[in-house]
Coordinates of N, CA and C in Angstrom, one line a residue:
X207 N 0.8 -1.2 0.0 CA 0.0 0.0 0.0 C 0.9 1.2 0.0
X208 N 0.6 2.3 -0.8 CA 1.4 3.5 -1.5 C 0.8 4.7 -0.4
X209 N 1.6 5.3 0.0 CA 1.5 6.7 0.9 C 0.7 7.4 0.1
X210 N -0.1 8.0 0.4 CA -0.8 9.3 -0.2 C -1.0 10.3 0.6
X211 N -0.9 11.8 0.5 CA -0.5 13.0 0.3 C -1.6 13.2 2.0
X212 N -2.3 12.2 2.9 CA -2.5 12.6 3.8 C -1.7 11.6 4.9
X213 N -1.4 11.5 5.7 CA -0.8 10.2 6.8 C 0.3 11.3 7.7
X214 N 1.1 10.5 8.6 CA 2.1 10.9 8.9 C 3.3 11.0 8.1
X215 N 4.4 12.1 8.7 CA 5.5 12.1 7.4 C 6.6 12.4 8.8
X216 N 7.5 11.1 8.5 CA 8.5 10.8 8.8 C 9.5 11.9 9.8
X217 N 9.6 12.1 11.4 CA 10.2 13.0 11.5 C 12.2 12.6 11.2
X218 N 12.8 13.3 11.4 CA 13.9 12.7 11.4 C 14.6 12.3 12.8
X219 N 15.4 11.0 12.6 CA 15.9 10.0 14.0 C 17.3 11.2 14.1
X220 N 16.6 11.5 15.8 CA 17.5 12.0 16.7 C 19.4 11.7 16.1
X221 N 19.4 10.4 16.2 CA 20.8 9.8 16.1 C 21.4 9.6 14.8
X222 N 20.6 9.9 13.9 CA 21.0 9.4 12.9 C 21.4 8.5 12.1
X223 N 20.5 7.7 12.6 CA 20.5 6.2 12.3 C 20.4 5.5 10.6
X224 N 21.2 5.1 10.4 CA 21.4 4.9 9.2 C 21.7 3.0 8.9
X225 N 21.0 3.0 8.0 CA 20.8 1.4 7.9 C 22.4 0.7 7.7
X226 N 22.5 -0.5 7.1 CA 23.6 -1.4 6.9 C 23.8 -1.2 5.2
X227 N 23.4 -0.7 4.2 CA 23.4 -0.2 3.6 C 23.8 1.1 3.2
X228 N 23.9 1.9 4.1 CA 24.2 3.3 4.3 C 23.0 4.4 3.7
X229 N 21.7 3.6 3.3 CA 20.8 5.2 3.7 C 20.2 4.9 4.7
X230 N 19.3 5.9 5.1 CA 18.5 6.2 6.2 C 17.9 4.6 6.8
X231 N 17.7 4.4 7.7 CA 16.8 3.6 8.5 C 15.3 3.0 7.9
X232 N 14.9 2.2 7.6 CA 13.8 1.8 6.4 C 13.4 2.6 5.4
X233 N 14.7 2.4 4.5 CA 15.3 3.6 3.0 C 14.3 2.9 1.9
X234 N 13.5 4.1 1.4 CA 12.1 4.2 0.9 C 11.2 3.6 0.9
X235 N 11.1 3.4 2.6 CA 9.7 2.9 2.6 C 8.9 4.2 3.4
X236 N 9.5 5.2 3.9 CA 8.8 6.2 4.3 C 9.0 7.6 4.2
X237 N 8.0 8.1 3.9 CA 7.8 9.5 3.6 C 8.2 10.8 4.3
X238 N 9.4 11.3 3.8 CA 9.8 12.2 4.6 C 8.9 13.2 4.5
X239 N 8.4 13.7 3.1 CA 8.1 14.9 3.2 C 6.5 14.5 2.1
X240 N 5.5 15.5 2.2 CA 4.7 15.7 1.1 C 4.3 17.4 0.6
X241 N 4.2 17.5 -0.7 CA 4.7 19.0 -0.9 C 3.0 19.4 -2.0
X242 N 2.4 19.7 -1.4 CA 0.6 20.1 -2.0 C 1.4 21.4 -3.3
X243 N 0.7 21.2 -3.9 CA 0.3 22.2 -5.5 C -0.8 22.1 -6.3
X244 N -0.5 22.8 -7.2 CA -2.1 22.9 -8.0 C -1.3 23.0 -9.6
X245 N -2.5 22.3 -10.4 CA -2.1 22.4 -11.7 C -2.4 24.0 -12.2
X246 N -1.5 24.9 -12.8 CA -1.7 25.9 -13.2 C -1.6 25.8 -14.8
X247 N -2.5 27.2 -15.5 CA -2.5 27.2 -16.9 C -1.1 27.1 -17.4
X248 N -0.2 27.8 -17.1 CA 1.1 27.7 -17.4 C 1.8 26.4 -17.5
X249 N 1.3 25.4 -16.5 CA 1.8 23.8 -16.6 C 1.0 23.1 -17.2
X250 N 0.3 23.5 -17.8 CA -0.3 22.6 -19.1 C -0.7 22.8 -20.2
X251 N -0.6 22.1 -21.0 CA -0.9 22.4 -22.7 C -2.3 23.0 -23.5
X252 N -2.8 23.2 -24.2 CA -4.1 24.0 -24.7 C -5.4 23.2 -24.0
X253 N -5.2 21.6 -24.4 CA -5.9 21.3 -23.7 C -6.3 21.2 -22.2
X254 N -5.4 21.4 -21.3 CA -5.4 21.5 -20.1 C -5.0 20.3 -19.4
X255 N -4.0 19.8 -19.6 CA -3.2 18.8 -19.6 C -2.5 18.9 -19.2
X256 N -1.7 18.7 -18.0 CA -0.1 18.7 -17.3 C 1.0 18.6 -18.5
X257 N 1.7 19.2 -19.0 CA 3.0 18.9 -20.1 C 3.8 18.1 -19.2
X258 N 4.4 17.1 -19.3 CA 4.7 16.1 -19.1 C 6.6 16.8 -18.5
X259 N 7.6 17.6 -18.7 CA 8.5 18.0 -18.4 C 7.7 18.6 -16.9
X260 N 6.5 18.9 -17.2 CA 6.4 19.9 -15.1 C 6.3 19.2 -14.6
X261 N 6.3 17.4 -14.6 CA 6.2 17.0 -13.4 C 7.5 17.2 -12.7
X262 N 8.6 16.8 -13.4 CA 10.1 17.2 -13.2 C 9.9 18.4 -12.2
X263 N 9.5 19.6 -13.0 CA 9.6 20.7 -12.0 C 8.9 20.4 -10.7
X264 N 7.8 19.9 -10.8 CA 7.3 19.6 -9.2 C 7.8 19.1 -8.6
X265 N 8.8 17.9 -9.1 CA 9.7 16.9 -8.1 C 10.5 18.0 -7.6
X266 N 11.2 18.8 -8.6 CA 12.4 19.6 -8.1 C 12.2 20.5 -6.5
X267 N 10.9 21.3 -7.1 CA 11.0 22.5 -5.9 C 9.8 21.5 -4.7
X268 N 9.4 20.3 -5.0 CA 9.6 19.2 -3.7 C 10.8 18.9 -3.0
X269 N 11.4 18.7 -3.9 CA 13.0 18.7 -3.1 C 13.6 19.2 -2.2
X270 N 13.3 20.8 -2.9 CA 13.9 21.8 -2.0 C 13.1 22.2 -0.9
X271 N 11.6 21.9 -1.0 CA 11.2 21.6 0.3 C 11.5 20.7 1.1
X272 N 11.3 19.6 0.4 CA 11.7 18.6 1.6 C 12.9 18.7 2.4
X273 N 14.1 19.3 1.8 CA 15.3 19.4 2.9 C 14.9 20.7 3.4
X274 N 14.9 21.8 3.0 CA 14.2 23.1 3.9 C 13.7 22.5 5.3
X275 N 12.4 21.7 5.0 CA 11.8 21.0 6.1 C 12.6 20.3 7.1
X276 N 13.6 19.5 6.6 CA 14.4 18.8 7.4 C 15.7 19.6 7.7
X277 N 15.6 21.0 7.7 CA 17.0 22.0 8.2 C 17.6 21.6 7.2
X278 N 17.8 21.8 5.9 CA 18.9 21.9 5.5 C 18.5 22.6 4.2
X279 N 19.9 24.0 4.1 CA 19.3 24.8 3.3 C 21.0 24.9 2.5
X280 N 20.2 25.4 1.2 CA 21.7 24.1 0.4 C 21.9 25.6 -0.2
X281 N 21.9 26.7 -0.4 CA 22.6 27.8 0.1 C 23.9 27.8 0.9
X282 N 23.5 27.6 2.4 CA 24.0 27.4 3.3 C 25.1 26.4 3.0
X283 N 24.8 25.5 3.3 CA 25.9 23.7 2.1 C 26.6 24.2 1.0
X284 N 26.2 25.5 0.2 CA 26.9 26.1 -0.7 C 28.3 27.0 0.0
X285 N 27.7 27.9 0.4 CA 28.6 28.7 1.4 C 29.3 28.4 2.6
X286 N 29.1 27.5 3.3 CA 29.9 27.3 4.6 C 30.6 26.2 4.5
X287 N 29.5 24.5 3.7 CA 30.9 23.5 3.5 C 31.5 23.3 2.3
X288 N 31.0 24.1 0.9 CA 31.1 24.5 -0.8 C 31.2 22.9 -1.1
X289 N 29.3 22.4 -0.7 CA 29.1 21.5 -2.2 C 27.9 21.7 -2.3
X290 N 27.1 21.3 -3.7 CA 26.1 21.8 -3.9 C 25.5 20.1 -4.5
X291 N 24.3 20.1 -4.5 CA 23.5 18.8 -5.2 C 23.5 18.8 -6.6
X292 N 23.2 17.9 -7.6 CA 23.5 18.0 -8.8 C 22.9 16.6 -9.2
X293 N 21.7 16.7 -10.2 CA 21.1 15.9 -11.0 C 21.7 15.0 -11.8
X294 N 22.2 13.9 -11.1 CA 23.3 13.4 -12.4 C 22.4 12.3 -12.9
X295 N 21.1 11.7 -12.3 CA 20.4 10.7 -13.1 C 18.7 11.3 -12.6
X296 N 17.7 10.6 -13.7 CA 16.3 11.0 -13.4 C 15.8 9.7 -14.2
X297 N 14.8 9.2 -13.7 CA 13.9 8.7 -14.3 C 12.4 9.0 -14.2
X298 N 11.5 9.0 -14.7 CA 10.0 9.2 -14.6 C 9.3 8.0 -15.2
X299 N 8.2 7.6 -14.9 CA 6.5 6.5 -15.0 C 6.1 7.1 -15.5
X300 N 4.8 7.9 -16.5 CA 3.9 8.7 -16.4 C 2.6 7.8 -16.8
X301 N 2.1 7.8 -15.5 CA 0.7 6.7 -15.0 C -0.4 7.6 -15.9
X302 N -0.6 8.5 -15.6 CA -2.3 9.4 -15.5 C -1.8 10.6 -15.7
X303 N -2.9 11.5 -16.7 CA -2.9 12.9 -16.8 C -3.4 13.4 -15.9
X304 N -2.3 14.9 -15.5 CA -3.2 15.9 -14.2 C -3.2 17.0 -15.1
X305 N -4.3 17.3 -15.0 CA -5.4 18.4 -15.5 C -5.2 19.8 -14.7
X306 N -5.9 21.0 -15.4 CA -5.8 22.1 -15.0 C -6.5 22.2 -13.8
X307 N -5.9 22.8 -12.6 CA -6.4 23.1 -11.4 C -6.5 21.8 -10.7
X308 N -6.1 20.7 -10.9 CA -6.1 19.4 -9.8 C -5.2 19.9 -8.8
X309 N -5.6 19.4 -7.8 CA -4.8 19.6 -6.4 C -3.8 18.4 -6.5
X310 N -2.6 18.5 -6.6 CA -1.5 17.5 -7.0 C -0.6 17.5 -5.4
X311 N -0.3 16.4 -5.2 CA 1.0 16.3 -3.9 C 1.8 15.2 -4.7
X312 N 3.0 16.0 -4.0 CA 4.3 15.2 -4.8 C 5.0 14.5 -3.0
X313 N 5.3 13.2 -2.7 CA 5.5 12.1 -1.7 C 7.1 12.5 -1.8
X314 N 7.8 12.6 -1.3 CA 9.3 12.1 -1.3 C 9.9 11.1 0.1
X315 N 10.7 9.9 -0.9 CA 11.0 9.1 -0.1 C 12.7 9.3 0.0
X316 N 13.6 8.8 0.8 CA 14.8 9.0 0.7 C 15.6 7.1 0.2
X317 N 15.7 7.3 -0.8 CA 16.2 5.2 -0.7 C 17.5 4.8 -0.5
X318 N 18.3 5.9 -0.4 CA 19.4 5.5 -0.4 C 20.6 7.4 -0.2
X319 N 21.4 7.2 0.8 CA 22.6 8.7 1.3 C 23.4 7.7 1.4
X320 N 24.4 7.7 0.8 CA 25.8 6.9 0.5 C 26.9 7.6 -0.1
X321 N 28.0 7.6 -0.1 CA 29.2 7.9 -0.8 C 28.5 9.3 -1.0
X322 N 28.5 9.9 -2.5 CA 28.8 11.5 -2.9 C 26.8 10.8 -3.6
X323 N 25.9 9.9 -3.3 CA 25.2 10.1 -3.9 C 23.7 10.2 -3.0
X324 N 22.6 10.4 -3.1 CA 21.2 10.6 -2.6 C 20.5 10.0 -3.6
X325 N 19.9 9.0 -3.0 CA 18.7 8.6 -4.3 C 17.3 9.2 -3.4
X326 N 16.0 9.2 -3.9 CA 15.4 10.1 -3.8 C 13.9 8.8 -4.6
X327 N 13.2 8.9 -4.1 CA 11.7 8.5 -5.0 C 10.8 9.5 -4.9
X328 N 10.4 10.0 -5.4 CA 9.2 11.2 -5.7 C 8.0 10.1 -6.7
X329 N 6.6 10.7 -6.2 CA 5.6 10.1 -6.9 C 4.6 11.2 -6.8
X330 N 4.2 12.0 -7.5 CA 3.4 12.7 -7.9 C 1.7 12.3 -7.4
X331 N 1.1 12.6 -7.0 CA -0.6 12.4 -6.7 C -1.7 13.0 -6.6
X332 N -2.8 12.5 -7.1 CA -3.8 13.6 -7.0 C -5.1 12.9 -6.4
X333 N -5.2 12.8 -4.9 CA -6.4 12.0 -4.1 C -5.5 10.6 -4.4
X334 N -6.0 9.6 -4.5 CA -5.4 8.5 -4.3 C -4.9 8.3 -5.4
X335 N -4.7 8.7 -6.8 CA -4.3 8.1 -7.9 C -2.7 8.5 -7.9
X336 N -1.9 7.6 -8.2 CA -0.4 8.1 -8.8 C -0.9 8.5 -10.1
X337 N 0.2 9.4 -10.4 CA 0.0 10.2 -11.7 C 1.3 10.2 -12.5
X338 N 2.2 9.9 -11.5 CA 3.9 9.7 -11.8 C 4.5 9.1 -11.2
X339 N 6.0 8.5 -10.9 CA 6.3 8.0 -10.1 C 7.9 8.6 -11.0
X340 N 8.2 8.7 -9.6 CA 10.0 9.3 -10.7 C 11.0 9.0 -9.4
X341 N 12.6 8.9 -9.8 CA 13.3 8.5 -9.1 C 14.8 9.2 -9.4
X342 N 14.9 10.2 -8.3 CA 16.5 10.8 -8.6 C 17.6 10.8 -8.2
X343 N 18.6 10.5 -8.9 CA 19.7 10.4 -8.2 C 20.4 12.0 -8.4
X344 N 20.7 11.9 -7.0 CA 21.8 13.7 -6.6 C 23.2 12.9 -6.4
X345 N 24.0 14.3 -7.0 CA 25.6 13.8 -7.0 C 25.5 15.0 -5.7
X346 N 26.7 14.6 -4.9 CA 27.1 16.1 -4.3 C 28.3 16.2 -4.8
X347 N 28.7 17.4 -5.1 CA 30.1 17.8 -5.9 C 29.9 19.1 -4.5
X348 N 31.9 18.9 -4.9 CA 32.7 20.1 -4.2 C 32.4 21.3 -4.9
X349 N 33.7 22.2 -4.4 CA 33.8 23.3 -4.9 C 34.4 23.3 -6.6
X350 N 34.8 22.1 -6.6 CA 35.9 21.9 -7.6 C 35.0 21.0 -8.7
X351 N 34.0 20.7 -8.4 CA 32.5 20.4 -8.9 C 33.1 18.8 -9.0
X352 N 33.6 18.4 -8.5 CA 34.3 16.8 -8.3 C 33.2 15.7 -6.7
X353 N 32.8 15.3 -7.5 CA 32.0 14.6 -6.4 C 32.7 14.5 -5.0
X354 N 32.1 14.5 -4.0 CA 32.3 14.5 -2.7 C 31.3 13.7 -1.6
X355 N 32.0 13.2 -0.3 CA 30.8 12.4 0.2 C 29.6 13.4 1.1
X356 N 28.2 12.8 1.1 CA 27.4 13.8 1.3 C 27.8 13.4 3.3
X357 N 27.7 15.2 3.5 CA 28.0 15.6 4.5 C 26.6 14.5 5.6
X358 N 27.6 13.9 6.9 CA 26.9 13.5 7.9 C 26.0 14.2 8.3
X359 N 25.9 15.3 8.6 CA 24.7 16.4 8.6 C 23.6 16.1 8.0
X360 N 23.6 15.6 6.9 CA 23.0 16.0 6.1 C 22.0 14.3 5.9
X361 N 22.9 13.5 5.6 CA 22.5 11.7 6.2 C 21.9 12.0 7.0
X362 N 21.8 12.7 8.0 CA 21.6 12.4 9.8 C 20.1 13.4 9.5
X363 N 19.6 14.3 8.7 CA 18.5 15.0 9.0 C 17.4 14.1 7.9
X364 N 18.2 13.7 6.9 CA 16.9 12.5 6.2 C 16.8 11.1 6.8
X365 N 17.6 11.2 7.7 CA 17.0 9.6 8.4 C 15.5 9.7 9.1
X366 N 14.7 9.0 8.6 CA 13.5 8.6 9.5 C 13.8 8.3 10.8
X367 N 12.6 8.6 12.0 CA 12.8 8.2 13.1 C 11.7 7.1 13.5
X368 N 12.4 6.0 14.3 CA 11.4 4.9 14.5 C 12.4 3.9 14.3

């Protein structure tokens, strides 16, 4: 059974508990974050149709909520420890059209904080239907834009607690 856009969402473990695997503590099975939006005329085609590139954008600035939410502001990761996140892989599903003005929530799971990478599951929904299902991998790069390992900090605030 698939999380949908109402339930509890995952706070993060005190200790930063991290599996044998090296992500988070039951790595995507639970929902850190859910990020509500609405289909606007601008994200859909004449007919009123989601264009199929904005779900990408919904995942994205989910993203940036979801760490915001979990303290971590990647500004800040820019400027104090100089690395920044970086899209090095994406995949997308596209299950169902979202239409103009649906009330859409995008789920993010964390599956995996290892070495220099973050895997990430986002799934797009509107009431109980998936509509997408997409899966990202983040590089963290230095200053020197050369991958680097993602800061303990940073593991330690997407770990689910429980």
């Amino acid at each position: 059974l698939r999380d949908r856009c109402l339930g509890p969402v995952a706070e993060p473990h005190p200790s930063g508990r991290m599996s044998a695997e090296g992500g988070p503590a039951a790595a995507g099975d639970t929902v850190i974050h859910r990020h509500l939006l609405r289909g606007y005329w601008e994200d859909t085609d004449a007919g009123g149709i989601v264009y199929f590139a904005n779900y990408l954008k919904f995942a994205e600035r989910a993203r940036t909520e979801a760490l915001l939410a979990r303290g971590i502001r990647q500004t800040e990761l820019r400027e104090r420890v100089g690395i920044v996140f970086a899209v090095r892989e994406v995949s997308a599903r596209y299950l169902r059209s979202a239409r103009l003005e649906d009330q859409l929530c995008v789920t993010t799971r964390v599956e995996a904080a290892r070495g220099a990478r973050l895997v990430l599951r986002q799934d797009i929904w509107r009431e109980e239907t998936c509509l997408a299902e997409t899966r990202v991998v983040l590089a963290c790069l230095g200053r020197d834009g050369r991958p680097v390992r993602v800061p303990a900090e940073v593991r330690s605030a997407l770990a689910p607690s429980g």
